[in-house]
Amino acid sequence: MIELIGGCWSTQVCGTAARLGIPEIIAHGPRSAAAVAAEVGCPEEPVRRLLRGMCSLGLAAQGEDGDFSLTGKGDFLRPGAAGSLHGLALAWTTRNSIHASELAVVDLARR
C-alpha cells in the first residue's frame, strides 16, 4: 500500500535526475556524490539522496567506495540513448502534467 500512496516519488526521482543531467554525468564511469553535485551546481547532500533514490529504483548503482554509476535501466534517462525515455521523464514531472494527472484521478474517482 505504501508504494501506491507514495508512488509519485519514483516519477520525481526520474524527472529530477533527467532534468539535472545526472544520467549523463554518471554514464561515463563512477562518480562521487560531491563530484556530481559540483557538476550540476547543487548542494551535495540532496544530490546524494537523489542518487540513492536512483539506486533504489535500479537506475544507478553505488560501489563499495561510495561512487555512483549508471545502470542499463538508468541509461533510458539519457537523452541520446536508444529507446530514451528522457523526454517522458521530463514531461511527467512538469507542473502542468502533474496537475492534469491529478485531475484525471479525481475524475476517475467520481465515476
mmCIF file of C-alpha atoms in Angstrom:
data_model
loop_
_atom_site.group_PDB
_atom_site.id
_atom_site.type_symbol
_atom_site.label_atom_id
_atom_site.label_comp_id
_atom_site.label_asym_id
_atom_site.label_seq_id
_atom_site.Cartn_x
_atom_site.Cartn_y
_atom_site.Cartn_z
ATOM 1 C CA MET A 1 0.000 0.000 0.000
ATOM 2 C CA ILE A 2 2.875 2.373 0.739
ATOM 3 C CA GLU A 3 4.044 2.013 -2.870
ATOM 4 C CA LEU A 4 0.602 3.017 -4.108
ATOM 5 C CA ILE A 5 0.346 6.040 -1.837
ATOM 6 C CA GLY A 6 3.887 7.267 -2.363
ATOM 7 C CA GLY A 7 4.420 6.055 -5.923
ATOM 8 C CA CYS A 8 4.886 9.547 -7.273
ATOM 9 C CA TRP A 9 8.319 9.760 -5.645
ATOM 10 C CA SER A 10 9.766 7.401 -8.263
ATOM 11 C CA THR A 11 8.426 9.648 -11.034
ATOM 12 C CA GLN A 12 10.016 12.637 -9.316
ATOM 13 C CA VAL A 13 13.366 10.840 -8.959
ATOM 14 C CA CYS A 14 13.368 10.055 -12.688
ATOM 15 C CA GLY A 15 12.323 13.549 -13.719
ATOM 16 C CA THR A 16 14.702 15.360 -11.403
ATOM 17 C CA ALA A 17 17.649 13.179 -12.387
ATOM 18 C CA ALA A 18 16.862 13.691 -16.080
ATOM 19 C CA ARG A 19 16.357 17.440 -15.653
ATOM 20 C CA LEU A 20 19.714 17.830 -13.874
ATOM 21 C CA GLY A 21 21.544 15.632 -16.397
ATOM 22 C CA ILE A 22 22.725 13.173 -13.770
ATOM 23 C CA PRO A 23 22.395 10.090 -16.001
ATOM 24 C CA GLU A 24 24.776 11.718 -18.495
ATOM 25 C CA ILE A 25 27.261 12.567 -15.746
ATOM 26 C CA ILE A 26 27.471 9.065 -14.273
ATOM 27 C CA ALA A 27 27.193 7.223 -17.599
ATOM 28 C CA HIS A 28 30.909 7.532 -18.316
ATOM 29 C CA GLY A 29 32.117 5.938 -15.109
ATOM 30 C CA PRO A 30 31.608 6.061 -11.362
ATOM 31 C CA ARG A 31 31.441 9.497 -9.773
ATOM 32 C CA SER A 32 31.186 10.623 -6.175
ATOM 33 C CA ALA A 33 28.109 12.478 -4.968
ATOM 34 C CA ALA A 34 30.325 15.517 -4.389
ATOM 35 C CA ALA A 35 31.568 15.456 -7.988
ATOM 36 C CA VAL A 36 28.036 15.075 -9.368
ATOM 37 C CA ALA A 37 26.782 17.881 -7.111
ATOM 38 C CA ALA A 38 29.576 20.182 -8.251
ATOM 39 C CA GLU A 39 28.808 19.456 -11.892
ATOM 40 C CA VAL A 40 25.072 20.159 -11.573
ATOM 41 C CA GLY A 41 25.583 23.123 -9.248
ATOM 42 C CA CYS A 42 23.565 21.764 -6.333
ATOM 43 C CA PRO A 43 24.411 21.036 -2.696
ATOM 44 C CA GLU A 44 25.969 17.627 -2.129
ATOM 45 C CA GLU A 45 23.528 16.120 0.380
ATOM 46 C CA PRO A 46 20.351 16.497 -1.730
ATOM 47 C CA VAL A 47 22.230 15.130 -4.743
ATOM 48 C CA ARG A 48 23.411 12.168 -2.647
ATOM 49 C CA ARG A 49 19.795 11.472 -1.655
ATOM 50 C CA LEU A 50 18.711 11.691 -5.294
ATOM 51 C CA LEU A 51 21.488 9.291 -6.338
ATOM 52 C CA ARG A 52 20.462 6.865 -3.593
ATOM 53 C CA GLY A 53 16.858 7.149 -4.804
ATOM 54 C CA MET A 54 18.093 6.274 -8.283
ATOM 55 C CA CYS A 55 19.850 3.235 -6.780
ATOM 56 C CA SER A 56 16.674 2.081 -5.054
ATOM 57 C CA LEU A 57 14.901 2.167 -8.434
ATOM 58 C CA GLY A 58 17.713 0.288 -10.185
ATOM 59 C CA LEU A 59 18.701 3.343 -12.245
ATOM 60 C CA ALA A 60 22.141 3.668 -10.659
ATOM 61 C CA ALA A 61 24.478 1.546 -8.560
ATOM 62 C CA GLN A 62 26.687 2.556 -5.660
ATOM 63 C CA GLY A 63 30.072 0.920 -5.436
ATOM 64 C CA GLU A 64 31.904 -0.085 -2.282
ATOM 65 C CA ASP A 65 33.864 3.162 -2.499
ATOM 66 C CA GLY A 66 30.601 5.132 -2.405
ATOM 67 C CA ASP A 67 30.757 6.295 -6.021
ATOM 68 C CA PHE A 68 27.714 6.066 -8.276
ATOM 69 C CA SER A 69 27.419 4.660 -11.792
ATOM 70 C CA LEU A 70 24.572 4.366 -14.252
ATOM 71 C CA THR A 71 22.845 1.031 -14.854
ATOM 72 C CA GLY A 72 21.334 -0.237 -18.089
ATOM 73 C CA LYS A 73 17.905 0.720 -16.789
ATOM 74 C CA GLY A 74 19.142 4.215 -15.940
ATOM 75 C CA ASP A 75 20.502 4.609 -19.459
ATOM 76 C CA PHE A 76 16.918 5.155 -20.654
ATOM 77 C CA LEU A 77 17.014 8.541 -18.871
ATOM 78 C CA ARG A 78 19.818 9.758 -21.138
ATOM 79 C CA PRO A 79 18.507 11.934 -23.994
ATOM 80 C CA GLY A 80 20.660 10.321 -26.677
ATOM 81 C CA ALA A 81 20.270 6.707 -25.614
ATOM 82 C CA ALA A 82 18.494 4.179 -27.825
ATOM 83 C CA GLY A 83 14.888 3.974 -26.663
ATOM 84 C CA SER A 84 15.367 7.042 -24.451
ATOM 85 C CA LEU A 85 12.557 7.984 -22.084
ATOM 86 C CA HIS A 86 14.260 11.245 -21.119
ATOM 87 C CA GLY A 87 11.522 13.397 -22.641
ATOM 88 C CA LEU A 88 8.795 11.383 -20.968
ATOM 89 C CA ALA A 89 10.510 11.724 -17.575
ATOM 90 C CA LEU A 90 10.607 15.486 -18.085
ATOM 91 C CA ALA A 91 7.036 15.696 -19.348
ATOM 92 C CA TRP A 92 5.585 13.704 -16.482
ATOM 93 C CA THR A 93 7.259 15.904 -13.888
ATOM 94 C CA THR A 94 6.202 19.319 -15.125
ATOM 95 C CA ARG A 95 3.668 21.226 -13.099
ATOM 96 C CA ASN A 96 1.009 21.059 -15.828
ATOM 97 C CA SER A 97 1.296 17.309 -16.400
ATOM 98 C CA ILE A 98 1.150 16.589 -12.675
ATOM 99 C CA HIS A 99 -1.963 18.756 -12.379
ATOM 100 C CA ALA A 100 -3.544 17.037 -15.359
ATOM 101 C CA SER A 101 -2.868 13.587 -13.941
ATOM 102 C CA GLU A 102 -4.313 14.618 -10.565
ATOM 103 C CA LEU A 103 -7.479 15.817 -12.307
ATOM 104 C CA ALA A 104 -7.716 12.528 -14.201
ATOM 105 C CA VAL A 105 -7.519 10.576 -10.945
ATOM 106 C CA VAL A 106 -10.200 12.762 -9.348
ATOM 107 C CA ASP A 107 -12.377 12.305 -12.427
ATOM 108 C CA LEU A 108 -11.978 8.516 -12.273
ATOM 109 C CA ALA A 109 -12.759 8.502 -8.562
ATOM 110 C CA ARG A 110 -16.025 10.344 -9.171
ATOM 111 C CA ARG A 111 -17.282 7.723 -11.637
#
